[in-house]
Structures are given as structure tokens and as C-alpha cells.
């Protein structure tokens, strides 16, 4: 039951992750910048997901992986809001 609750909470965060990685090329000038940002976000996401897993060592394996997805998605939320606001303002490209 707890695993499903965490998965339900993680689902919008994973959707935000997909949105960020979809919109990044629109707001960067070069593909190199896009890949650098993607690698940075993925690295922070993996770090936060791993940290989420290690805080709950006594949890079941399924719950730990659900917590990893939650942490991974949570790392992308600030970027989601920045890109969403830029889209609402009609800002495209960097600069």
C-alpha cells in the first residue's frame, strides 16, 4: 500500500521530468548546452534518488525504488517551473 502511495506521488514528478527534457532544446542555443544541462539534471536526480533510497534502508525493495523515482523527479521540479513560466511568457531560445 505504501509503495503505491509513493508511486502515485512520484507520477507527476516523473511527468515534470519528461516535460523538462522535452523543452530544454527549445530554450538552449546549442545541442552541447542541452546535453550539459540534461546530464547535470540527471546527475542531481540520481543523487537525490539514491539519497532517498538510503534514508529508508529498512524499507522493502519496491518502496526503495519508488522513493528513488520520487527523488529523481523531485530534482527536476525547479527546472519545470522555470521552463513552464518561460513558455507562458512566450520566451523561446536563450537570449
Backbone atoms as SQL, in Angstrom:
CREATE TABLE atoms (id INTEGER PRIMARY KEY, chain TEXT, resi INTEGER, resn TEXT, atom TEXT, x REAL, y REAL, z REAL);
INSERT INTO atoms VALUES
  (1, 'A', 1, 'UNK', 'N', 0.820, -1.197, 0.000),
  (2, 'A', 1, 'UNK', 'CA', 0.000, 0.000, 0.000),
  (3, 'A', 1, 'UNK', 'C', 0.868, 1.266, 0.000),
  (4, 'A', 2, 'UNK', 'N', 1.904, 1.242, 0.789),
  (5, 'A', 2, 'UNK', 'CA', 2.795, 2.397, 0.860),
  (6, 'A', 2, 'UNK', 'C', 3.513, 2.609, -0.471),
  (7, 'A', 3, 'UNK', 'N', 3.894, 1.513, -1.114),
  (8, 'A', 3, 'UNK', 'CA', 4.594, 1.621, -2.394),
  (9, 'A', 3, 'UNK', 'C', 3.703, 2.314, -3.416),
  (10, 'A', 4, 'UNK', 'N', 2.445, 1.915, -3.485),
  (11, 'A', 4, 'UNK', 'CA', 1.524, 2.539, -4.440),
  (12, 'A', 4, 'UNK', 'C', 1.335, 4.023, -4.138),
  (13, 'A', 5, 'UNK', 'N', 1.277, 4.379, -2.866),
  (14, 'A', 5, 'UNK', 'CA', 1.128, 5.784, -2.484),
  (15, 'A', 5, 'UNK', 'C', 2.328, 6.598, -2.975),
  (16, 'A', 6, 'UNK', 'N', 3.531, 6.072, -2.785),
  (17, 'A', 6, 'UNK', 'CA', 4.734, 6.790, -3.228),
  (18, 'A', 6, 'UNK', 'C', 4.775, 6.854, -4.754),
  (19, 'A', 7, 'UNK', 'N', 4.373, 5.790, -5.429),
  (20, 'A', 7, 'UNK', 'CA', 4.346, 5.794, -6.896),
  (21, 'A', 7, 'UNK', 'C', 3.349, 6.828, -7.400),
  (22, 'A', 8, 'UNK', 'N', 2.198, 6.916, -6.745),
  (23, 'A', 8, 'UNK', 'CA', 1.198, 7.923, -7.141),
  (24, 'A', 8, 'UNK', 'C', 1.753, 9.328, -6.929),
  (25, 'A', 9, 'UNK', 'N', 2.487, 9.540, -5.850),
  (26, 'A', 9, 'UNK', 'CA', 3.103, 10.850, -5.610),
  (27, 'A', 9, 'UNK', 'C', 4.239, 11.129, -6.603),
  (28, 'A', 10, 'UNK', 'N', 4.935, 10.076, -7.020),
  (29, 'A', 10, 'UNK', 'CA', 6.066, 10.247, -7.935),
  (30, 'A', 10, 'UNK', 'C', 5.626, 10.463, -9.377),
  (31, 'A', 11, 'UNK', 'N', 4.444, 10.016, -9.739),
  (32, 'A', 11, 'UNK', 'CA', 3.998, 10.097, -11.135),
  (33, 'A', 11, 'UNK', 'C', 4.026, 11.525, -11.692),
  (34, 'A', 12, 'UNK', 'N', 3.465, 12.532, -10.992),
  (35, 'A', 12, 'UNK', 'CA', 3.561, 13.891, -11.545),
  (36, 'A', 12, 'UNK', 'C', 5.000, 14.414, -11.603),
  (37, 'A', 13, 'UNK', 'N', 5.842, 13.944, -10.699),
  (38, 'A', 13, 'UNK', 'CA', 7.238, 14.372, -10.723),
  (39, 'A', 13, 'UNK', 'C', 7.969, 13.791, -11.924),
  (40, 'A', 14, 'UNK', 'N', 7.660, 12.550, -12.274),
  (41, 'A', 14, 'UNK', 'CA', 8.256, 11.946, -13.463),
  (42, 'A', 14, 'UNK', 'C', 7.722, 12.632, -14.721),
  (43, 'A', 15, 'UNK', 'N', 6.447, 13.033, -14.690),
  (44, 'A', 15, 'UNK', 'CA', 5.891, 13.792, -15.816),
  (45, 'A', 15, 'UNK', 'C', 6.609, 15.137, -15.948),
  (46, 'A', 16, 'UNK', 'N', 6.920, 15.773, -14.829),
  (47, 'A', 16, 'UNK', 'CA', 7.676, 17.031, -14.865),
  (48, 'A', 16, 'UNK', 'C', 9.071, 16.802, -15.439),
  (49, 'A', 17, 'UNK', 'N', 9.664, 15.667, -15.124),
  (50, 'A', 17, 'UNK', 'CA', 10.974, 15.314, -15.671),
  (51, 'A', 17, 'UNK', 'C', 10.908, 15.208, -17.190),
  (52, 'A', 18, 'UNK', 'N', 9.892, 14.526, -17.684),
  (53, 'A', 18, 'UNK', 'CA', 9.728, 14.387, -19.136),
  (54, 'A', 18, 'UNK', 'C', 9.512, 15.747, -19.787),
  (55, 'A', 19, 'UNK', 'N', 8.725, 16.607, -19.158),
  (56, 'A', 19, 'UNK', 'CA', 8.466, 17.949, -19.690),
  (57, 'A', 19, 'UNK', 'C', 9.770, 18.747, -19.787),
  (58, 'A', 20, 'UNK', 'N', 10.570, 18.688, -18.749),
  (59, 'A', 20, 'UNK', 'CA', 11.829, 19.442, -18.731),
  (60, 'A', 20, 'UNK', 'C', 12.748, 18.976, -19.853),
  (61, 'A', 21, 'UNK', 'N', 12.899, 17.670, -19.999),
  (62, 'A', 21, 'UNK', 'CA', 13.816, 17.173, -21.019),
  (63, 'A', 21, 'UNK', 'C', 13.267, 17.374, -22.427),
  (64, 'A', 22, 'UNK', 'N', 11.966, 17.503, -22.543),
  (65, 'A', 22, 'UNK', 'CA', 11.362, 17.812, -23.841),
  (66, 'A', 22, 'UNK', 'C', 11.559, 19.286, -24.209),
  (67, 'A', 23, 'UNK', 'N', 11.455, 20.174, -23.241),
  (68, 'A', 23, 'UNK', 'CA', 11.523, 21.612, -23.503),
  (69, 'A', 23, 'UNK', 'C', 12.938, 22.188, -23.502),
  (70, 'A', 24, 'UNK', 'N', 13.905, 21.485, -22.963),
  (71, 'A', 24, 'UNK', 'CA', 15.270, 22.026, -22.894),
  (72, 'A', 24, 'UNK', 'C', 15.835, 22.453, -24.248),
  (73, 'A', 25, 'UNK', 'N', 15.690, 21.668, -25.313),
  (74, 'A', 25, 'UNK', 'CA', 16.262, 22.112, -26.595),
  (75, 'A', 25, 'UNK', 'C', 15.653, 23.402, -27.122),
  (76, 'A', 26, 'UNK', 'N', 14.443, 23.715, -26.727),
  (77, 'A', 26, 'UNK', 'CA', 13.783, 24.933, -27.188),
  (78, 'A', 26, 'UNK', 'C', 14.406, 26.169, -26.544),
  (79, 'A', 27, 'UNK', 'N', 14.951, 26.008, -25.345),
  (80, 'A', 27, 'UNK', 'CA', 15.458, 27.153, -24.590),
  (81, 'A', 27, 'UNK', 'C', 16.984, 27.226, -24.539),
  (82, 'A', 28, 'UNK', 'N', 17.663, 26.395, -25.304),
  (83, 'A', 28, 'UNK', 'CA', 19.125, 26.471, -25.360),
  (84, 'A', 28, 'UNK', 'C', 19.560, 26.683, -26.804),
  (85, 'A', 29, 'UNK', 'N', 20.694, 27.316, -26.973),
  (86, 'A', 29, 'UNK', 'CA', 21.182, 27.663, -28.316),
  (87, 'A', 29, 'UNK', 'C', 21.828, 26.479, -29.022),
  (88, 'A', 30, 'UNK', 'N', 22.619, 25.721, -28.302),
  (89, 'A', 30, 'UNK', 'CA', 23.397, 24.658, -28.923),
  (90, 'A', 30, 'UNK', 'C', 23.055, 23.321, -28.291),
  (91, 'A', 31, 'UNK', 'N', 23.206, 22.266, -29.062),
  (92, 'A', 31, 'UNK', 'CA', 22.914, 20.938, -28.525),
  (93, 'A', 31, 'UNK', 'C', 23.883, 20.580, -27.400),
  (94, 'A', 32, 'UNK', 'N', 25.084, 21.145, -27.426),
  (95, 'A', 32, 'UNK', 'CA', 26.036, 20.909, -26.344),
  (96, 'A', 32, 'UNK', 'C', 25.527, 21.439, -25.020),
  (97, 'A', 33, 'UNK', 'N', 24.913, 22.624, -25.055),
  (98, 'A', 33, 'UNK', 'CA', 24.324, 23.186, -23.838),
  (99, 'A', 33, 'UNK', 'C', 23.180, 22.315, -23.346),
  (100, 'A', 34, 'UNK', 'N', 22.384, 21.824, -24.287),
  (101, 'A', 34, 'UNK', 'CA', 21.253, 20.985, -23.923),
  (102, 'A', 34, 'UNK', 'C', 21.735, 19.725, -23.224),
  (103, 'A', 35, 'UNK', 'N', 22.740, 19.078, -23.798),
  (104, 'A', 35, 'UNK', 'CA', 23.231, 17.840, -23.197),
  (105, 'A', 35, 'UNK', 'C', 23.916, 18.085, -21.867),
  (106, 'A', 36, 'UNK', 'N', 24.591, 19.197, -21.716),
  (107, 'A', 36, 'UNK', 'CA', 25.221, 19.519, -20.437),
  (108, 'A', 36, 'UNK', 'C', 24.157, 19.706, -19.356),
  (109, 'A', 37, 'UNK', 'N', 23.094, 20.435, -19.694),
  (110, 'A', 37, 'UNK', 'CA', 22.006, 20.618, -18.734),
  (111, 'A', 37, 'UNK', 'C', 21.328, 19.296, -18.409),
  (112, 'A', 38, 'UNK', 'N', 21.104, 18.483, -19.426),
  (113, 'A', 38, 'UNK', 'CA', 20.468, 17.183, -19.187),
  (114, 'A', 38, 'UNK', 'C', 21.319, 16.316, -18.272),
  (115, 'A', 39, 'UNK', 'N', 22.616, 16.253, -18.552),
  (116, 'A', 39, 'UNK', 'CA', 23.498, 15.446, -17.710),
  (117, 'A', 39, 'UNK', 'C', 23.526, 15.958, -16.274),
  (118, 'A', 40, 'UNK', 'N', 23.531, 17.283, -16.116),
  (119, 'A', 40, 'UNK', 'CA', 23.506, 17.859, -14.773),
  (120, 'A', 40, 'UNK', 'C', 22.227, 17.508, -14.030),
  (121, 'A', 41, 'UNK', 'N', 21.092, 17.660, -14.704),
  (122, 'A', 41, 'UNK', 'CA', 19.818, 17.336, -14.067),
  (123, 'A', 41, 'UNK', 'C', 19.709, 15.847, -13.746),
  (124, 'A', 42, 'UNK', 'N', 20.153, 15.015, -14.674),
  (125, 'A', 42, 'UNK', 'CA', 20.105, 13.575, -14.424),
  (126, 'A', 42, 'UNK', 'C', 21.034, 13.202, -13.269),
  (127, 'A', 43, 'UNK', 'N', 22.207, 13.816, -13.217),
  (128, 'A', 43, 'UNK', 'CA', 23.140, 13.550, -12.119),
  (129, 'A', 43, 'UNK', 'C', 22.565, 13.944, -10.772),
  (130, 'A', 44, 'UNK', 'N', 21.978, 15.121, -10.697),
  (131, 'A', 44, 'UNK', 'CA', 21.358, 15.560, -9.444),
  (132, 'A', 44, 'UNK', 'C', 20.168, 14.665, -9.106),
  (133, 'A', 45, 'UNK', 'N', 19.407, 14.280, -10.133),
  (134, 'A', 45, 'UNK', 'CA', 18.263, 13.394, -9.911),
  (135, 'A', 45, 'UNK', 'C', 18.687, 12.042, -9.370),
  (136, 'A', 46, 'UNK', 'N', 19.741, 11.477, -9.947),
  (137, 'A', 46, 'UNK', 'CA', 20.237, 10.193, -9.447),
  (138, 'A', 46, 'UNK', 'C', 20.746, 10.339, -8.013),
  (139, 'A', 47, 'UNK', 'N', 21.433, 11.437, -7.744),
  (140, 'A', 47, 'UNK', 'CA', 21.919, 11.668, -6.384),
  (141, 'A', 47, 'UNK', 'C', 20.794, 11.795, -5.374),
  (142, 'A', 48, 'UNK', 'N', 19.778, 12.561, -5.711),
  (143, 'A', 48, 'UNK', 'CA', 18.653, 12.733, -4.788),
  (144, 'A', 48, 'UNK', 'C', 17.845, 11.442, -4.663),
  (145, 'A', 49, 'UNK', 'N', 17.713, 10.713, -5.770),
  (146, 'A', 49, 'UNK', 'CA', 17.023, 9.425, -5.707),
  (147, 'A', 49, 'UNK', 'C', 17.779, 8.429, -4.847),
  (148, 'A', 50, 'UNK', 'N', 19.101, 8.378, -5.003),
  (149, 'A', 50, 'UNK', 'CA', 19.918, 7.484, -4.193),
  (150, 'A', 50, 'UNK', 'C', 19.823, 7.851, -2.722),
  (151, 'A', 51, 'UNK', 'N', 19.859, 9.159, -2.442),
  (152, 'A', 51, 'UNK', 'CA', 19.736, 9.617, -1.060),
  (153, 'A', 51, 'UNK', 'C', 18.389, 9.210, -0.473),
  (154, 'A', 52, 'UNK', 'N', 17.335, 9.308, -1.262),
  (155, 'A', 52, 'UNK', 'CA', 16.012, 8.894, -0.804),
  (156, 'A', 52, 'UNK', 'C', 15.994, 7.402, -0.472),
  (157, 'A', 53, 'UNK', 'N', 16.675, 6.613, -1.295),
  (158, 'A', 53, 'UNK', 'CA', 16.737, 5.166, -1.039),
  (159, 'A', 53, 'UNK', 'C', 17.507, 4.840, 0.227),
  (160, 'A', 54, 'UNK', 'N', 18.609, 5.542, 0.460),
  (161, 'A', 54, 'UNK', 'CA', 19.455, 5.203, 1.609),
  (162, 'A', 54, 'UNK', 'C', 18.865, 5.669, 2.937),
  (163, 'A', 55, 'UNK', 'N', 18.007, 6.655, 2.921),
  (164, 'A', 55, 'UNK', 'CA', 17.380, 7.088, 4.170),
  (165, 'A', 55, 'UNK', 'C', 16.433, 6.031, 4.727),
  (166, 'A', 56, 'UNK', 'N', 15.907, 5.200, 3.866),
  (167, 'A', 56, 'UNK', 'CA', 14.937, 4.190, 4.282),
  (168, 'A', 56, 'UNK', 'C', 15.499, 2.795, 4.012),
  (169, 'A', 57, 'UNK', 'N', 16.564, 2.438, 4.694),
  (170, 'A', 57, 'UNK', 'CA', 17.219, 1.151, 4.481),
  (171, 'A', 57, 'UNK', 'C', 16.363, -0.028, 4.907),
  (172, 'A', 58, 'UNK', 'N', 15.484, 0.171, 5.872),
  (173, 'A', 58, 'UNK', 'CA', 14.640, -0.920, 6.363),
  (174, 'A', 58, 'UNK', 'C', 13.414, -1.144, 5.492),
  (175, 'A', 59, 'UNK', 'N', 13.186, -0.296, 4.514),
  (176, 'A', 59, 'UNK', 'CA', 12.014, -0.412, 3.649),
  (177, 'A', 59, 'UNK', 'C', 12.194, -1.576, 2.673),
  (178, 'A', 60, 'UNK', 'N', 11.087, -2.012, 2.114),
  (179, 'A', 60, 'UNK', 'CA', 11.148, -3.080, 1.114),
  (180, 'A', 60, 'UNK', 'C', 11.847, -2.567, -0.142),
  (181, 'A', 61, 'UNK', 'N', 12.284, -3.496, -0.964),
  (182, 'A', 61, 'UNK', 'CA', 12.983, -3.121, -2.194),
  (183, 'A', 61, 'UNK', 'C', 12.080, -2.295, -3.113),
  (184, 'A', 62, 'UNK', 'N', 10.811, -2.676, -3.213),
  (185, 'A', 62, 'UNK', 'CA', 9.870, -1.929, -4.052),
  (186, 'A', 62, 'UNK', 'C', 9.686, -0.503, -3.575),
  (187, 'A', 63, 'UNK', 'N', 9.585, -0.323, -2.265),
  (188, 'A', 63, 'UNK', 'CA', 9.431, 1.021, -1.714),
  (189, 'A', 63, 'UNK', 'C', 10.685, 1.848, -1.942),
  (190, 'A', 64, 'UNK', 'N', 11.837, 1.228, -1.821),
  (191, 'A', 64, 'UNK', 'CA', 13.088, 1.966, -2.048),
  (192, 'A', 64, 'UNK', 'C', 13.183, 2.447, -3.489),
  (193, 'A', 65, 'UNK', 'N', 12.766, 1.620, -4.458),
  (194, 'A', 65, 'UNK', 'CA', 12.795, 2.050, -5.851),
  (195, 'A', 65, 'UNK', 'C', 11.748, 3.122, -6.123),
  (196, 'A', 66, 'UNK', 'N', 10.606, 3.036, -5.472),
  (197, 'A', 66, 'UNK', 'CA', 9.595, 4.092, -5.611),
  (198, 'A', 66, 'UNK', 'C', 10.133, 5.408, -5.048),
  (199, 'A', 67, 'UNK', 'N', 10.842, 5.327, -3.946),
  (200, 'A', 67, 'UNK', 'CA', 11.455, 6.527, -3.366),
  (201, 'A', 67, 'UNK', 'C', 12.547, 7.082, -4.279),
  (202, 'A', 68, 'UNK', 'N', 13.273, 6.203, -4.963),
  (203, 'A', 68, 'UNK', 'CA', 14.268, 6.665, -5.934),
  (204, 'A', 68, 'UNK', 'C', 13.594, 7.472, -7.041),
  (205, 'A', 69, 'UNK', 'N', 12.486, 6.957, -7.579),
  (206, 'A', 69, 'UNK', 'CA', 11.756, 7.693, -8.617),
  (207, 'A', 69, 'UNK', 'C', 11.253, 9.030, -8.099),
  (208, 'A', 70, 'UNK', 'N', 10.797, 9.043, -6.859),
  (209, 'A', 70, 'UNK', 'CA', 10.321, 10.283, -6.252),
  (210, 'A', 70, 'UNK', 'C', 11.449, 11.307, -6.170),
  (211, 'A', 71, 'UNK', 'N', 12.600, 10.892, -5.661),
  (212, 'A', 71, 'UNK', 'CA', 13.745, 11.801, -5.543),
  (213, 'A', 71, 'UNK', 'C', 14.256, 12.260, -6.896),
  (214, 'A', 72, 'UNK', 'N', 14.307, 11.347, -7.859),
  (215, 'A', 72, 'UNK', 'CA', 14.761, 11.683, -9.204),
  (216, 'A', 72, 'UNK', 'C', 13.848, 12.745, -9.820),
  (217, 'A', 73, 'UNK', 'N', 12.551, 12.552, -9.699),
  (218, 'A', 73, 'UNK', 'CA', 11.597, 13.522, -10.242),
  (219, 'A', 73, 'UNK', 'C', 11.630, 14.846, -9.498),
  (220, 'A', 74, 'UNK', 'N', 11.813, 14.771, -8.188),
  (221, 'A', 74, 'UNK', 'CA', 11.834, 15.982, -7.373),
  (222, 'A', 74, 'UNK', 'C', 12.976, 16.914, -7.767),
  (223, 'A', 75, 'UNK', 'N', 14.073, 16.363, -8.207),
  (224, 'A', 75, 'UNK', 'CA', 15.216, 17.180, -8.625),
  (225, 'A', 75, 'UNK', 'C', 14.892, 18.020, -9.858),
  (226, 'A', 76, 'UNK', 'N', 13.898, 17.631, -10.630),
  (227, 'A', 76, 'UNK', 'CA', 13.547, 18.338, -11.856),
  (228, 'A', 76, 'UNK', 'C', 12.456, 19.398, -11.662),
  (229, 'A', 77, 'UNK', 'N', 11.846, 19.444, -10.504),
  (230, 'A', 77, 'UNK', 'CA', 10.721, 20.363, -10.283),
  (231, 'A', 77, 'UNK', 'C', 11.105, 21.831, -10.438),
  (232, 'A', 78, 'UNK', 'N', 12.225, 22.310, -9.883),
  (233, 'A', 78, 'UNK', 'CA', 12.565, 23.729, -10.095),
  (234, 'A', 78, 'UNK', 'C', 12.722, 24.074, -11.578),
  (235, 'A', 79, 'UNK', 'N', 13.370, 23.207, -12.337),
  (236, 'A', 79, 'UNK', 'CA', 13.527, 23.445, -13.776),
  (237, 'A', 79, 'UNK', 'C', 12.177, 23.437, -14.480),
  (238, 'A', 80, 'UNK', 'N', 11.289, 22.571, -14.021),
  (239, 'A', 80, 'UNK', 'CA', 9.948, 22.519, -14.603),
  (240, 'A', 80, 'UNK', 'C', 9.262, 23.875, -14.480),
  (241, 'A', 81, 'UNK', 'N', 9.308, 24.455, -13.287),
  (242, 'A', 81, 'UNK', 'CA', 8.631, 25.735, -13.086),
  (243, 'A', 81, 'UNK', 'C', 9.272, 26.851, -13.907),
  (244, 'A', 82, 'UNK', 'N', 10.593, 26.850, -14.000),
  (245, 'A', 82, 'UNK', 'CA', 11.264, 27.874, -14.804),
  (246, 'A', 82, 'UNK', 'C', 10.851, 27.757, -16.270),
  (247, 'A', 83, 'UNK', 'N', 10.892, 26.546, -16.816),
  (248, 'A', 83, 'UNK', 'CA', 10.546, 26.357, -18.224),
  (249, 'A', 83, 'UNK', 'C', 9.062, 26.590, -18.481),
  (250, 'A', 84, 'UNK', 'N', 8.217, 26.228, -17.525),
  (251, 'A', 84, 'UNK', 'CA', 6.785, 26.448, -17.689),
  (252, 'A', 84, 'UNK', 'C', 6.466, 27.948, -17.709),
  (253, 'A', 85, 'UNK', 'N', 7.081, 28.704, -16.817),
  (254, 'A', 85, 'UNK', 'CA', 6.858, 30.154, -16.787),
  (255, 'A', 85, 'UNK', 'C', 7.391, 30.791, -18.071),
  (256, 'A', 86, 'UNK', 'N', 8.546, 30.347, -18.544),
  (257, 'A', 86, 'UNK', 'CA', 9.085, 30.867, -19.811),
  (258, 'A', 86, 'UNK', 'C', 8.118, 30.592, -20.959),
  (259, 'A', 87, 'UNK', 'N', 7.528, 29.417, -20.957),
  (260, 'A', 87, 'UNK', 'CA', 6.582, 29.086, -22.027),
  (261, 'A', 87, 'UNK', 'C', 5.340, 29.965, -21.935),
  (262, 'A', 88, 'UNK', 'N', 4.856, 30.209, -20.741),
  (263, 'A', 88, 'UNK', 'CA', 3.669, 31.053, -20.569),
  (264, 'A', 88, 'UNK', 'C', 3.941, 32.485, -21.016),
  (265, 'A', 89, 'UNK', 'N', 5.157, 32.943, -20.821),
  (266, 'A', 89, 'UNK', 'CA', 5.532, 34.302, -21.236),
  (267, 'A', 89, 'UNK', 'C', 5.823, 34.389, -22.742),
  (268, 'A', 90, 'UNK', 'N', 5.959, 33.250, -23.383),
  (269, 'A', 90, 'UNK', 'CA', 6.281, 33.230, -24.805),
  (270, 'A', 90, 'UNK', 'C', 7.756, 33.394, -25.091),
  (271, 'A', 91, 'UNK', 'N', 8.599, 33.112, -24.130),
  (272, 'A', 91, 'UNK', 'CA', 10.045, 33.222, -24.309),
  (273, 'A', 91, 'UNK', 'C', 10.591, 31.938, -24.905),
  (274, 'A', 92, 'UNK', 'N', 11.274, 32.075, -26.034),
  (275, 'A', 92, 'UNK', 'CA', 11.895, 30.912, -26.681),
  (276, 'A', 92, 'UNK', 'C', 13.320, 31.243, -26.996),
  (277, 'A', 93, 'UNK', 'N', 14.185, 30.272, -26.877),
  (278, 'A', 93, 'UNK', 'CA', 15.602, 30.493, -27.110),
  (279, 'A', 93, 'UNK', 'C', 16.240, 31.147, -25.911),
  (280, 'A', 94, 'UNK', 'N', 17.559, 31.102, -25.852),
  (281, 'A', 94, 'UNK', 'CA', 18.250, 31.734, -24.724),
  (282, 'A', 94, 'UNK', 'C', 18.875, 33.038, -25.208),
  (283, 'A', 95, 'UNK', 'N', 18.371, 34.090, -24.691),
  (284, 'A', 95, 'UNK', 'CA', 18.935, 35.397, -25.028),
  (285, 'A', 95, 'UNK', 'C', 18.197, 36.090, -26.019);
